[in-house]
GROMACS .gro file of C-alpha atoms in nm:
model
  212
    1MET     CA    1   0.002  -0.001  -0.001
    2LYS     CA    2   0.287   0.241   0.082
    3ASN     CA    3   0.446   0.161  -0.260
    4MET     CA    4   0.121   0.231  -0.425
    5LYS     CA    5   0.080   0.566  -0.255
    6ARG     CA    6   0.437   0.650  -0.342
    7MET     CA    7   0.378   0.569  -0.710
    8ILE     CA    8   0.060   0.780  -0.712
    9ALA     CA    9   0.254   1.075  -0.553
   10ILE     CA   10   0.527   1.042  -0.814
   11LEU     CA   11   0.268   1.019  -1.096
   12MET     CA   12   0.086   1.329  -0.967
   13THR     CA   13   0.413   1.522  -0.944
   14VAL     CA   14   0.492   1.439  -1.306
   15VAL     CA   15   0.146   1.536  -1.422
   16LEU     CA   16   0.151   1.861  -1.228
   17ALA     CA   17   0.492   1.952  -1.378
   18SER     CA   18   0.368   1.880  -1.726
   19VAL     CA   19   0.063   2.108  -1.669
   20LEU     CA   20   0.281   2.387  -1.534
   21CYS     CA   21   0.508   2.365  -1.836
   22ALA     CA   22   0.209   2.376  -2.074
   23CYS     CA   23   0.069   2.683  -1.898
   24GLY     CA   24   0.371   2.901  -1.958
   25GLY     CA   25   0.153   3.174  -2.110
   26PRO     CA   26   0.025   3.235  -2.464
   27GLU     CA   27   0.270   3.210  -2.756
   28PRO     CA   28   0.345   3.517  -2.981
   29LYS     CA   29   0.092   3.417  -3.241
   30GLU     CA   30  -0.182   3.377  -2.976
   31VAL     CA   31  -0.097   3.724  -2.835
   32ALA     CA   32  -0.114   3.862  -3.188
   33ASP     CA   33  -0.452   3.705  -3.234
   34SER     CA   34  -0.580   3.850  -2.904
   35PHE     CA   35  -0.458   4.196  -3.013
   36MET     CA   36  -0.619   4.190  -3.355
   37THR     CA   37  -0.948   4.062  -3.214
   38ALA     CA   38  -0.938   4.336  -2.947
   39LEU     CA   39  -0.897   4.591  -3.221
   40GLN     CA   40  -1.206   4.455  -3.395
   41LYS     CA   41  -1.410   4.479  -3.071
   42ASN     CA   42  -1.250   4.805  -2.954
   43ASP     CA   43  -1.153   4.610  -2.642
   44THR     CA   44  -0.910   4.871  -2.488
   45LYS     CA   45  -0.863   4.659  -2.172
   46THR     CA   46  -0.718   4.362  -2.365
   47ILE     CA   47  -0.508   4.594  -2.585
   48LYS     CA   48  -0.338   4.747  -2.275
   49THR     CA   49  -0.241   4.402  -2.152
   50VAL     CA   50  -0.066   4.288  -2.475
   51TYR     CA   51   0.063   4.619  -2.625
   52ALA     CA   52   0.362   4.821  -2.500
   53GLY     CA   53   0.226   5.158  -2.610
   54GLU     CA   54  -0.028   5.366  -2.425
   55SER     CA   55  -0.316   5.328  -2.663
   56ILE     CA   56  -0.424   5.264  -3.030
   57ASP     CA   57  -0.615   5.541  -3.205
   58LEU     CA   58  -0.684   5.453  -3.569
   59GLU     CA   59  -0.912   5.749  -3.614
   60LEU     CA   60  -0.646   6.009  -3.527
   61ALA     CA   61  -0.541   6.069  -3.892
   62PHE     CA   62  -0.895   6.162  -3.982
   63GLU     CA   63  -0.946   6.384  -3.679
   64ASP     CA   64  -0.620   6.560  -3.754
   65GLU     CA   65  -0.709   6.625  -4.116
   66SER     CA   66  -1.053   6.766  -4.005
   67GLU     CA   67  -0.890   6.997  -3.749
   68ASP     CA   68  -0.633   7.123  -4.001
   69ASP     CA   69  -0.925   7.247  -4.224
   70SER     CA   70  -1.059   7.548  -4.034
   71SER     CA   71  -1.365   7.561  -4.261
   72SER     CA   72  -1.469   7.196  -4.210
   73GLY     CA   73  -1.641   7.266  -3.875
   74GLY     CA   74  -1.450   6.986  -3.703
   75TYR     CA   75  -1.489   6.612  -3.697
   76SER     CA   76  -1.863   6.554  -3.704
   77SER     CA   77  -2.040   6.281  -3.521
   78THR     CA   78  -2.166   6.134  -3.847
   79LEU     CA   79  -1.818   6.109  -3.987
   80GLU     CA   80  -1.688   5.963  -3.658
   81LYS     CA   81  -1.952   5.690  -3.669
   82ILE     CA   82  -1.880   5.601  -4.025
   83VAL     CA   83  -1.506   5.595  -3.975
   84GLY     CA   84  -1.525   5.399  -3.643
   85ASN     CA   85  -1.755   5.133  -3.781
   86LYS     CA   86  -1.551   5.077  -4.096
   87LEU     CA   87  -1.213   5.078  -3.919
   88SER     CA   88  -1.321   4.795  -3.689
   89ASP     CA   89  -1.472   4.597  -3.976
   90PHE     CA   90  -1.158   4.424  -4.109
   91ASP     CA   91  -1.047   4.066  -4.170
   92TYR     CA   92  -0.696   3.935  -4.083
   93LYS     CA   93  -0.476   3.633  -4.123
   94LEU     CA   94  -0.170   3.550  -3.910
   95SER     CA   95   0.136   3.370  -4.043
   96ASP     CA   96   0.512   3.330  -4.021
   97GLU     CA   97   0.556   3.325  -3.647
   98LYS     CA   98   0.929   3.351  -3.559
   99ILE     CA   99   1.079   3.331  -3.208
  100ASP     CA  100   1.442   3.418  -3.126
  101GLY     CA  101   1.501   3.416  -2.750
  102ASP     CA  102   1.299   3.694  -2.590
  103LYS     CA  103   1.210   3.847  -2.932
  104ALA     CA  104   0.949   3.733  -3.177
  105SER     CA  105   0.755   3.843  -3.486
  106VAL     CA  106   0.421   3.756  -3.645
  107LYS     CA  107   0.312   3.862  -3.994
  108VAL     CA  108  -0.037   4.000  -4.034
  109GLU     CA  109  -0.241   4.029  -4.355
  110VAL     CA  110  -0.542   4.264  -4.327
  111THR     CA  111  -0.831   4.327  -4.558
  112THR     CA  112  -1.021   4.644  -4.489
  113TYR     CA  113  -1.188   4.944  -4.647
  114ALA     CA  114  -0.991   5.159  -4.896
  115PHE     CA  115  -0.976   5.470  -4.682
  116GLY     CA  116  -0.676   5.599  -4.881
  117ASP     CA  117  -0.866   5.594  -5.208
  118ALA     CA  118  -1.156   5.773  -5.038
  119LEU     CA  119  -0.929   6.053  -4.914
  120GLU     CA  120  -0.766   6.093  -5.260
  121GLY     CA  121  -1.107   6.117  -5.416
  122PHE     CA  122  -1.211   6.365  -5.156
  123TYR     CA  123  -0.911   6.579  -5.229
  124GLN     CA  124  -1.003   6.592  -5.602
  125ASP     CA  125  -1.360   6.676  -5.509
  126TYR     CA  126  -1.243   6.957  -5.288
  127ARG     CA  127  -1.019   7.105  -5.558
  128ASP     CA  128  -1.293   7.078  -5.819
  129LYS     CA  129  -1.594   7.195  -5.618
  130VAL     CA  130  -1.514   7.355  -5.284
  131LEU     CA  131  -1.224   7.585  -5.396
  132LYS     CA  132  -1.459   7.732  -5.658
  133GLN     CA  133  -1.703   7.826  -5.376
  134VAL     CA  134  -1.412   7.972  -5.174
  135LEU     CA  135  -1.310   8.194  -5.465
  136GLU     CA  136  -1.669   8.310  -5.502
  137GLY     CA  137  -1.676   8.421  -5.139
  138ALA     CA  138  -1.889   8.154  -4.986
  139SER     CA  139  -1.925   8.157  -4.605
  140ASP     CA  140  -1.721   7.932  -4.377
  141LYS     CA  141  -2.031   7.751  -4.276
  142LYS     CA  142  -2.120   7.670  -4.631
  143ILE     CA  143  -1.766   7.559  -4.713
  144GLY     CA  144  -1.762   7.342  -4.406
  145GLU     CA  145  -2.093   7.175  -4.485
  146MET     CA  146  -1.991   7.114  -4.841
  147SER     CA  147  -1.660   6.960  -4.734
  148GLN     CA  148  -1.819   6.734  -4.478
  149GLY     CA  149  -2.081   6.620  -4.732
  150LEU     CA  150  -1.816   6.536  -4.992
  151LEU     CA  151  -1.604   6.338  -4.745
  152GLU     CA  152  -1.906   6.159  -4.606
  153LYS     CA  153  -2.012   6.058  -4.953
  154ARG     CA  154  -1.665   5.921  -5.036
  155LEU     CA  155  -1.643   5.724  -4.707
  156LYS     CA  156  -1.986   5.567  -4.752
  157ALA     CA  157  -1.897   5.460  -5.107
  158MET     CA  158  -1.576   5.275  -4.991
  159LYS     CA  159  -1.533   4.911  -5.078
  160LYS     CA  160  -1.366   4.650  -4.856
  161ASN     CA  161  -1.097   4.580  -5.109
  162TYR     CA  162  -0.781   4.708  -4.960
  163THR     CA  163  -0.524   4.435  -4.856
  164GLY     CA  164  -0.193   4.502  -4.687
  165THR     CA  165   0.054   4.336  -4.463
  166PHE     CA  166   0.259   4.438  -4.160
  167THR     CA  167   0.476   4.261  -3.901
  168LEU     CA  168   0.402   4.259  -3.522
  169HIS     CA  169   0.722   4.262  -3.321
  170LEU     CA  170   0.700   4.118  -2.971
  171THR     CA  171   0.925   4.115  -2.661
  172LYS     CA  172   0.897   3.863  -2.385
  173LYS     CA  173   0.848   4.021  -2.039
  174SER     CA  174   0.825   3.857  -1.700
  175ASP     CA  175   0.451   3.818  -1.740
  176GLY     CA  176   0.446   3.707  -2.106
  177TRP     CA  177   0.479   3.831  -2.461
  178VAL     CA  178   0.403   4.194  -2.537
  179ILE     CA  179   0.365   4.363  -2.874
  180ASP     CA  180   0.626   4.646  -2.928
  181LYS     CA  181   0.504   5.003  -2.981
  182PHE     CA  182   0.429   5.105  -3.332
  183LYS     CA  183   0.569   5.401  -3.524
  184ASP     CA  184   0.300   5.663  -3.595
  185ASP     CA  185   0.386   5.663  -3.967
  186GLY     CA  186   0.460   5.296  -3.994
  187ASP     CA  187   0.308   5.003  -4.182
  188PHE     CA  188   0.067   4.913  -3.900
  189TYR     CA  189  -0.130   5.240  -3.907
  190ASN     CA  190  -0.111   5.262  -4.287
  191VAL     CA  191  -0.250   4.916  -4.338
  192MET     CA  192  -0.514   4.927  -4.059
  193THR     CA  193  -0.647   5.255  -4.207
  194GLY     CA  194  -0.668   5.121  -4.557
  195GLY     CA  195  -0.364   5.313  -4.704
  196THR     CA  196  -0.440   5.644  -4.537
  197ILE     CA  197  -0.081   5.742  -4.475
  198ASP     CA  198   0.018   5.663  -4.833
  199ALA     CA  199  -0.281   5.865  -4.951
  200LEU     CA  200  -0.196   6.171  -4.727
  201ASN     CA  201   0.167   6.165  -4.851
  202LYS     CA  202   0.049   6.155  -5.212
  203ILE     CA  203  -0.201   6.436  -5.146
  204GLU     CA  204   0.073   6.649  -4.986
  205GLU     CA  205   0.290   6.589  -5.291
  206MET     CA  206   0.010   6.688  -5.531
  207PHE     CA  207  -0.061   7.001  -5.325
  208ASN     CA  208   0.310   7.105  -5.321
  209ASN     CA  209   0.333   7.063  -5.699
  210THR     CA  210   0.038   7.294  -5.743
  211GLN     CA  211   0.222   7.560  -5.542
  212GLU     CA  212   0.528   7.551  -5.764
   0.00000   0.00000   0.00000
């Protein structure tokens, strides 16, 4: 009987050790999956647990553009709703997980709405329609309403046909894997906003060319 109890004790010790080893925390690809799902659900609590930065604000580029245009009247609640809903409506695939000591990387392919194309289209609309009103002396209110209407129309017409890839880089901390902070003008923000950064750079270039 003593031998039997000793064998059971040894067996339980082996099983417990195996369980503890298996519960060493989520792997980089699992952390990446949690992060991307949290973005879809706007789950800020989960994002804070797996991301090294303070927060993720995908709408910031649109807010900044609206604030830069003094005639736009600001970032309207209608535009905010359209942008917010479509930014979170994306599909993603994870692949190519690589682990090297306390560093890791996971490739992410995202399919989302073509915000960049919408902004480029809005810029052309603004040049063709709004500037004419400015030159004719239209009020700031009229210019703002017209600008908002043109942008809203472009955003509503967007198709979910933009696909891009970026790489999540992770660092292993004492409590598990954490995604490294993103650059504000990097691939993550450009892809997650459907090519917005590329579009803004292109618009800036076109604007500068008209000033020459």
